[in-house]
Short mmCIF file of C-alpha atoms in Angstrom, two decimals:
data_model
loop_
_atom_site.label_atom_id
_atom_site.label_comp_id
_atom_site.label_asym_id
_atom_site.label_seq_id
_atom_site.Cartn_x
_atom_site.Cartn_y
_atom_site.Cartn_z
CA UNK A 1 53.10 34.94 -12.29
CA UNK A 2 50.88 33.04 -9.96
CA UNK A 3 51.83 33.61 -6.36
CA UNK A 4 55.13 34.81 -7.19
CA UNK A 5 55.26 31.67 -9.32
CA UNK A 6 55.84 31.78 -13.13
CA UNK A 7 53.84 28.86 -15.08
CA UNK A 8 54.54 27.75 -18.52
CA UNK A 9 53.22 25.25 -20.56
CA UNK A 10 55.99 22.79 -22.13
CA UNK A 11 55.09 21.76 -26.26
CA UNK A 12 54.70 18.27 -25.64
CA UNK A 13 51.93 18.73 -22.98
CA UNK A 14 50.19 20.74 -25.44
CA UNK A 15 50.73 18.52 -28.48
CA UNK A 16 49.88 15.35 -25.93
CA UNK A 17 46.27 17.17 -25.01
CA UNK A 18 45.71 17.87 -28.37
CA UNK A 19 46.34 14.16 -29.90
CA UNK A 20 44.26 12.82 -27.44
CA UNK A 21 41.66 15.87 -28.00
CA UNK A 22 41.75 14.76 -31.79
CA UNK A 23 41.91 11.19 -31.10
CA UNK A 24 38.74 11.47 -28.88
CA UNK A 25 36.63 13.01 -31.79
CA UNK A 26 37.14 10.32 -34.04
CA UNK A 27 36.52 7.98 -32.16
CA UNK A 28 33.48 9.66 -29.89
CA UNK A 29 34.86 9.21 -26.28
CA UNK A 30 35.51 12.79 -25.97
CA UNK A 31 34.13 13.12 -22.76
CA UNK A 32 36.96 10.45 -21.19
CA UNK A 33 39.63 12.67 -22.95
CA UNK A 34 37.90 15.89 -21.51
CA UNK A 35 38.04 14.40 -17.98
CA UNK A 36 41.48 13.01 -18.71
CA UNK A 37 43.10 15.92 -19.90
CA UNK A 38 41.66 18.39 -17.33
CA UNK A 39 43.46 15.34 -14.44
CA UNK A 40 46.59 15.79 -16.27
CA UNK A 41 46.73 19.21 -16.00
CA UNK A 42 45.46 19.35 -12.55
CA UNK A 43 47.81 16.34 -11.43
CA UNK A 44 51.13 18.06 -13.10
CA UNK A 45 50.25 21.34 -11.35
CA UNK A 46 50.35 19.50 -8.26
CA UNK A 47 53.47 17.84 -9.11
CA UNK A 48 55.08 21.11 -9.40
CA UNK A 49 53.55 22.62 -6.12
CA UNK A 50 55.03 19.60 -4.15
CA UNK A 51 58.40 20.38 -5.26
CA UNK A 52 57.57 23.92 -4.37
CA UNK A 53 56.75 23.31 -0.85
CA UNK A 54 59.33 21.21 -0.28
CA UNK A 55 62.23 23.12 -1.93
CA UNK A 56 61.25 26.26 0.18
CA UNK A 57 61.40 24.15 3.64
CA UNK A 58 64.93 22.84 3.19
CA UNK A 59 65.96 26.24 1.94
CA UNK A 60 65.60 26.20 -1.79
CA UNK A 61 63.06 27.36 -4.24
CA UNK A 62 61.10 26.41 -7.25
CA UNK A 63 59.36 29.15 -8.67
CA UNK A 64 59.43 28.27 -12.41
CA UNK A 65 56.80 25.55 -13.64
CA UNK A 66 57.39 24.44 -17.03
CA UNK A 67 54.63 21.77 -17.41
CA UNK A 68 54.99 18.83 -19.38
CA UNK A 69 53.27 15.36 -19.61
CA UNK A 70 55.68 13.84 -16.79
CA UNK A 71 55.35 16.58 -14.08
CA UNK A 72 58.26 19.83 -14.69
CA UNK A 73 61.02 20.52 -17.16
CA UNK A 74 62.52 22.91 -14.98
CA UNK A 75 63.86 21.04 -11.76
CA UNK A 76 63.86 22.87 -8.11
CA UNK A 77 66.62 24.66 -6.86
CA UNK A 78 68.32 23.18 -3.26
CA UNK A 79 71.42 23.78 -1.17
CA UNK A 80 74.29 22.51 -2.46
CA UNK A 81 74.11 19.56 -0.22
CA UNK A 82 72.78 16.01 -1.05
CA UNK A 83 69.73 15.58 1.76
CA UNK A 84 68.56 19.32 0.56
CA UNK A 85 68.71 17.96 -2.66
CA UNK A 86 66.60 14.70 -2.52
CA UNK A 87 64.59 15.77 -0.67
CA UNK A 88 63.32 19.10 -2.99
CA UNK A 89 63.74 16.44 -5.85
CA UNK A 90 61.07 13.77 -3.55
CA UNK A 91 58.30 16.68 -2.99
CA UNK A 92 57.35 16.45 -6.54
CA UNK A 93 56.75 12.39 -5.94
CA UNK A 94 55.52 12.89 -2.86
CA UNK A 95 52.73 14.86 -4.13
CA UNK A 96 51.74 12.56 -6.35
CA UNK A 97 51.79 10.04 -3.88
CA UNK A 98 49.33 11.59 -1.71
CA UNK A 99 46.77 11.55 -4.35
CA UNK A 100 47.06 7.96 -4.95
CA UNK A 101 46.70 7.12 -1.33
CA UNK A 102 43.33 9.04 -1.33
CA UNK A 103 41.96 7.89 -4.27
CA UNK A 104 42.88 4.54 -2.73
CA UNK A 105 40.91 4.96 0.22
CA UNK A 106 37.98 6.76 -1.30
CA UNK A 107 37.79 3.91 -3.91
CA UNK A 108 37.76 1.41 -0.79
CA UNK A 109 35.37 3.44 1.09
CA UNK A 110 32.87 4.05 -1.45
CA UNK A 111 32.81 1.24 -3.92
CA UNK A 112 34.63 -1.12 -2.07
CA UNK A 113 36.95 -1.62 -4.26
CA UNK A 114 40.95 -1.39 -3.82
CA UNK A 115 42.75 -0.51 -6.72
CA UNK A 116 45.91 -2.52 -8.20
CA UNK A 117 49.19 -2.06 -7.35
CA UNK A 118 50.99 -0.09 -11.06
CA UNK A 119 54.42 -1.51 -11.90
CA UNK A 120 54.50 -0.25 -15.42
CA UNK A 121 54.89 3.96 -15.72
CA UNK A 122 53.27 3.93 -19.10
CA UNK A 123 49.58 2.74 -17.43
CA UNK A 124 48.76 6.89 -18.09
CA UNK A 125 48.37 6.33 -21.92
CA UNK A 126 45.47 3.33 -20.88
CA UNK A 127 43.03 5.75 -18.24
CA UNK A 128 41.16 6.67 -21.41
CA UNK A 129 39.73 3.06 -21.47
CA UNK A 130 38.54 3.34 -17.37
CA UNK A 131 35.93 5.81 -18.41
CA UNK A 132 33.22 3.44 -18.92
CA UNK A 133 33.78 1.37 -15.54
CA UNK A 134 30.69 -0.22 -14.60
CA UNK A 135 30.44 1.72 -11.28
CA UNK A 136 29.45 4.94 -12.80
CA UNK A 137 31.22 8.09 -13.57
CA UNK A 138 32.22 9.11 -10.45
CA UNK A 139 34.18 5.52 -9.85
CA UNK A 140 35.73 6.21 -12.91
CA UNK A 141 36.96 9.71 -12.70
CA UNK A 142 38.70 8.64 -9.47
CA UNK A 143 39.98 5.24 -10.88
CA UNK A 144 41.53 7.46 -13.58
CA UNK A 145 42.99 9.68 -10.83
CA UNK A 146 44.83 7.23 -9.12
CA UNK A 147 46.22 5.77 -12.38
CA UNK A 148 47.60 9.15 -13.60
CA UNK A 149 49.09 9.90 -10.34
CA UNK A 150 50.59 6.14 -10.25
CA UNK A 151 51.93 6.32 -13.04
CA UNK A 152 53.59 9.89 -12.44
CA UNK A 153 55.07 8.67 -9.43
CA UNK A 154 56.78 5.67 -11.61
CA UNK A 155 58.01 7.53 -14.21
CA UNK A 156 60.08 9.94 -12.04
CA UNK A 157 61.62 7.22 -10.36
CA UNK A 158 63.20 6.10 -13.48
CA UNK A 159 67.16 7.13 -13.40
CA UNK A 160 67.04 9.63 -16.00
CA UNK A 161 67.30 13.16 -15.19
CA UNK A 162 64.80 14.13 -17.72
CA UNK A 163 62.39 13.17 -14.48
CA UNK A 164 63.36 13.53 -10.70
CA UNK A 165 65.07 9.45 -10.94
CA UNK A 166 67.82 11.04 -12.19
CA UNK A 167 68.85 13.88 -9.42
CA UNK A 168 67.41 11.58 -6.59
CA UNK A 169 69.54 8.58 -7.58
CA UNK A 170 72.83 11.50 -7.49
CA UNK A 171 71.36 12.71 -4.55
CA UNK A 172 71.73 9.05 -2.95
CA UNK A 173 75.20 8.34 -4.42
CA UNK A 174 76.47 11.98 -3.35
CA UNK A 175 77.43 11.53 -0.23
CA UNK A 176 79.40 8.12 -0.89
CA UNK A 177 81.23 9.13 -3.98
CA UNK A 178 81.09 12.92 -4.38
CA UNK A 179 78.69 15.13 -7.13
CA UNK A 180 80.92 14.78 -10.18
CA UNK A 181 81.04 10.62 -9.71
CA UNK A 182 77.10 10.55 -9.01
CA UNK A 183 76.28 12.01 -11.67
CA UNK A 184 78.46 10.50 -13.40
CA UNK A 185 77.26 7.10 -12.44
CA UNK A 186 73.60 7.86 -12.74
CA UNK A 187 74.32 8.99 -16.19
CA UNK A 188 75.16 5.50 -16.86
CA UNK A 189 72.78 3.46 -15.02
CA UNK A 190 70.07 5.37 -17.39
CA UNK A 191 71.88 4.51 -20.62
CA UNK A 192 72.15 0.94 -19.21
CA UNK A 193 68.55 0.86 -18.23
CA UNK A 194 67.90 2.49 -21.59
CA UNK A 195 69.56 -0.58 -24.11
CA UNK A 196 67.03 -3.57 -22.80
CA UNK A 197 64.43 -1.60 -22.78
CA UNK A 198 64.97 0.03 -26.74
CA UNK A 199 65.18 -3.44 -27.73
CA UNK A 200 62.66 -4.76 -25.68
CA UNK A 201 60.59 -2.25 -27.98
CA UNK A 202 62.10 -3.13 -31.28
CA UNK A 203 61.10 -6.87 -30.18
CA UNK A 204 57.21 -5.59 -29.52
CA UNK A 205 57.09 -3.59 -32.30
CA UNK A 206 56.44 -0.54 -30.43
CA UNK A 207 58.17 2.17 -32.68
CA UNK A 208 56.87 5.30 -30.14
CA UNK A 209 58.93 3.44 -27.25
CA UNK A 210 61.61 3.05 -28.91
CA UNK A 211 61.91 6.44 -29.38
CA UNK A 212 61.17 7.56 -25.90
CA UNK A 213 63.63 4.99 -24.56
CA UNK A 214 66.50 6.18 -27.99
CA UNK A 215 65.77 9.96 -26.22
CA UNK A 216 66.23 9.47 -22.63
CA UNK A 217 69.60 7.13 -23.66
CA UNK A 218 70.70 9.68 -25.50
CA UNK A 219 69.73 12.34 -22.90
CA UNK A 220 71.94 10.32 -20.30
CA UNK A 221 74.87 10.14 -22.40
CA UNK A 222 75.13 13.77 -23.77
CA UNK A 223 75.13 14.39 -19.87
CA UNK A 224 78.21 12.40 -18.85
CA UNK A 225 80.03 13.74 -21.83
CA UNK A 226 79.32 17.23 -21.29
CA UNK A 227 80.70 16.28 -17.67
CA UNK A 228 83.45 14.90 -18.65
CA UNK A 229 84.50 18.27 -20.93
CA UNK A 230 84.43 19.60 -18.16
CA UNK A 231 86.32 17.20 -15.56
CA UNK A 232 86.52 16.90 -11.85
CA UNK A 233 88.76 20.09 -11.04
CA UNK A 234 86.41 22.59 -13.53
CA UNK A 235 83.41 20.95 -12.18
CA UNK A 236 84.38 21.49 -8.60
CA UNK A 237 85.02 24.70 -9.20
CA UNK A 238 82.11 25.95 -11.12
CA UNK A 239 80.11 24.52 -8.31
CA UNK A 240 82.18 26.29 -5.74
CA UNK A 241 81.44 29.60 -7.48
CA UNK A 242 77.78 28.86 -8.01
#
């Protein structure tokens, strides 16, 4: 434990660094993989330590980092209550937010330069190719910064709960239509946002999408049926013993 906080390291973070470690000798840019491996690290640890800080101030806790390439397996604990909820749910985000404002400003203030606005999550697996920005090292390392931290703020807005999407999206719907029917909605707006997007990567030829989008569709719908087992009355009562 680190400050009463228990850290793990997930397998695919570990297989992730070393494919790119590996990748990086045969081709000779291992010092971009270096840098962007130590960011990863570094940027998923603060993912974590945002949802920590924010868990503890509306009364929860999150004392169990399981680190993986998109931020924490293990999600934060909150009240019982949907605001509580988001908002433990948002520090992670939030976080990662943070970063990209400052790199945003530093990149402004000392290369003026501003950086582009990321719309697709996936940028992350392209920061490799930023190392040898014309601007020097420096410009670079921080350019790469902002990317990873984009990009981890994108992918946990996606309505999956594999990421925070998924529990923020219930967290909004809770109030409006009660837990069991958030999450049983947000289980379905991830398997619908799931389909275009699998065949969107059949259509591209992009086999390792596919699977990542085949996973997280899959994720979403052993959810709602293990919900459903369950039903509205065993649900609510679970939760009322919890």
């Amino acid at each position: 434990p680190w400050l009463g906080v228990r850290i793990g390291l997930h397998f695919g973070l570990i297989l992730a660094l070393v494919f790119d470690l590996a990748g990086a000798l045969s081709r000779g840019s291992w010092i971009a993989s270096v840098c962007r491996a130590g960011l990863t690290g570094a940027e998923v640890l603060w993912h974590e330590i945002g949802h920590h800080i924010v868990a503890q101030w509306v009364g929860g806790r999150h004392d169990d980092f399981v680190l993986w390439p998109a931020g924490g397996m293990v999600p934060p604990l909150a009240p019982p209550q949907a605001w509580p909820s988001f908002v433990a749910n948002a520090g992670g985000i939030a976080a990662n937010l943070l970063v990209c404002v400052i790199c945003a400003v530093a990149l402004y203030a000392r290369w003026n330069v501003w950086p582009p606005l990321l719309w697709n999550p996936f940028a992350v697996f392209c920061i490799g190719q930023l190392w040898n920005a014309p601007a020097g090292a420096g410009f670079s390392l921080v350019l790469m910064l902002y990317v990873l931290s984009a990009s981890l703020v994108l992918i946990n807005l996606l309505p999956f709960y594999w990421f925070d999407g998924g529990p923020l999206l219930q967290a909004i719907l809770w109030p409006w239509t009660g837990l069991y029917k958030a999450i049983n909605i947000t289980c379905i707006v991830g398997m619908v946002v799931a389909v275009p997007l699998m065949l969107l990567s059949v259509y591209a030829q992009q086999y390792l999408a596919l699977l990542v989008w085949a996973l997280l569709f899959f994720s979403s719908w052993s959810k709602r049926r293990q919900l459903q087992a369950q039903g509205p009355e065993e649900y609510g009562l679970g939760l009322a013993l919890s």
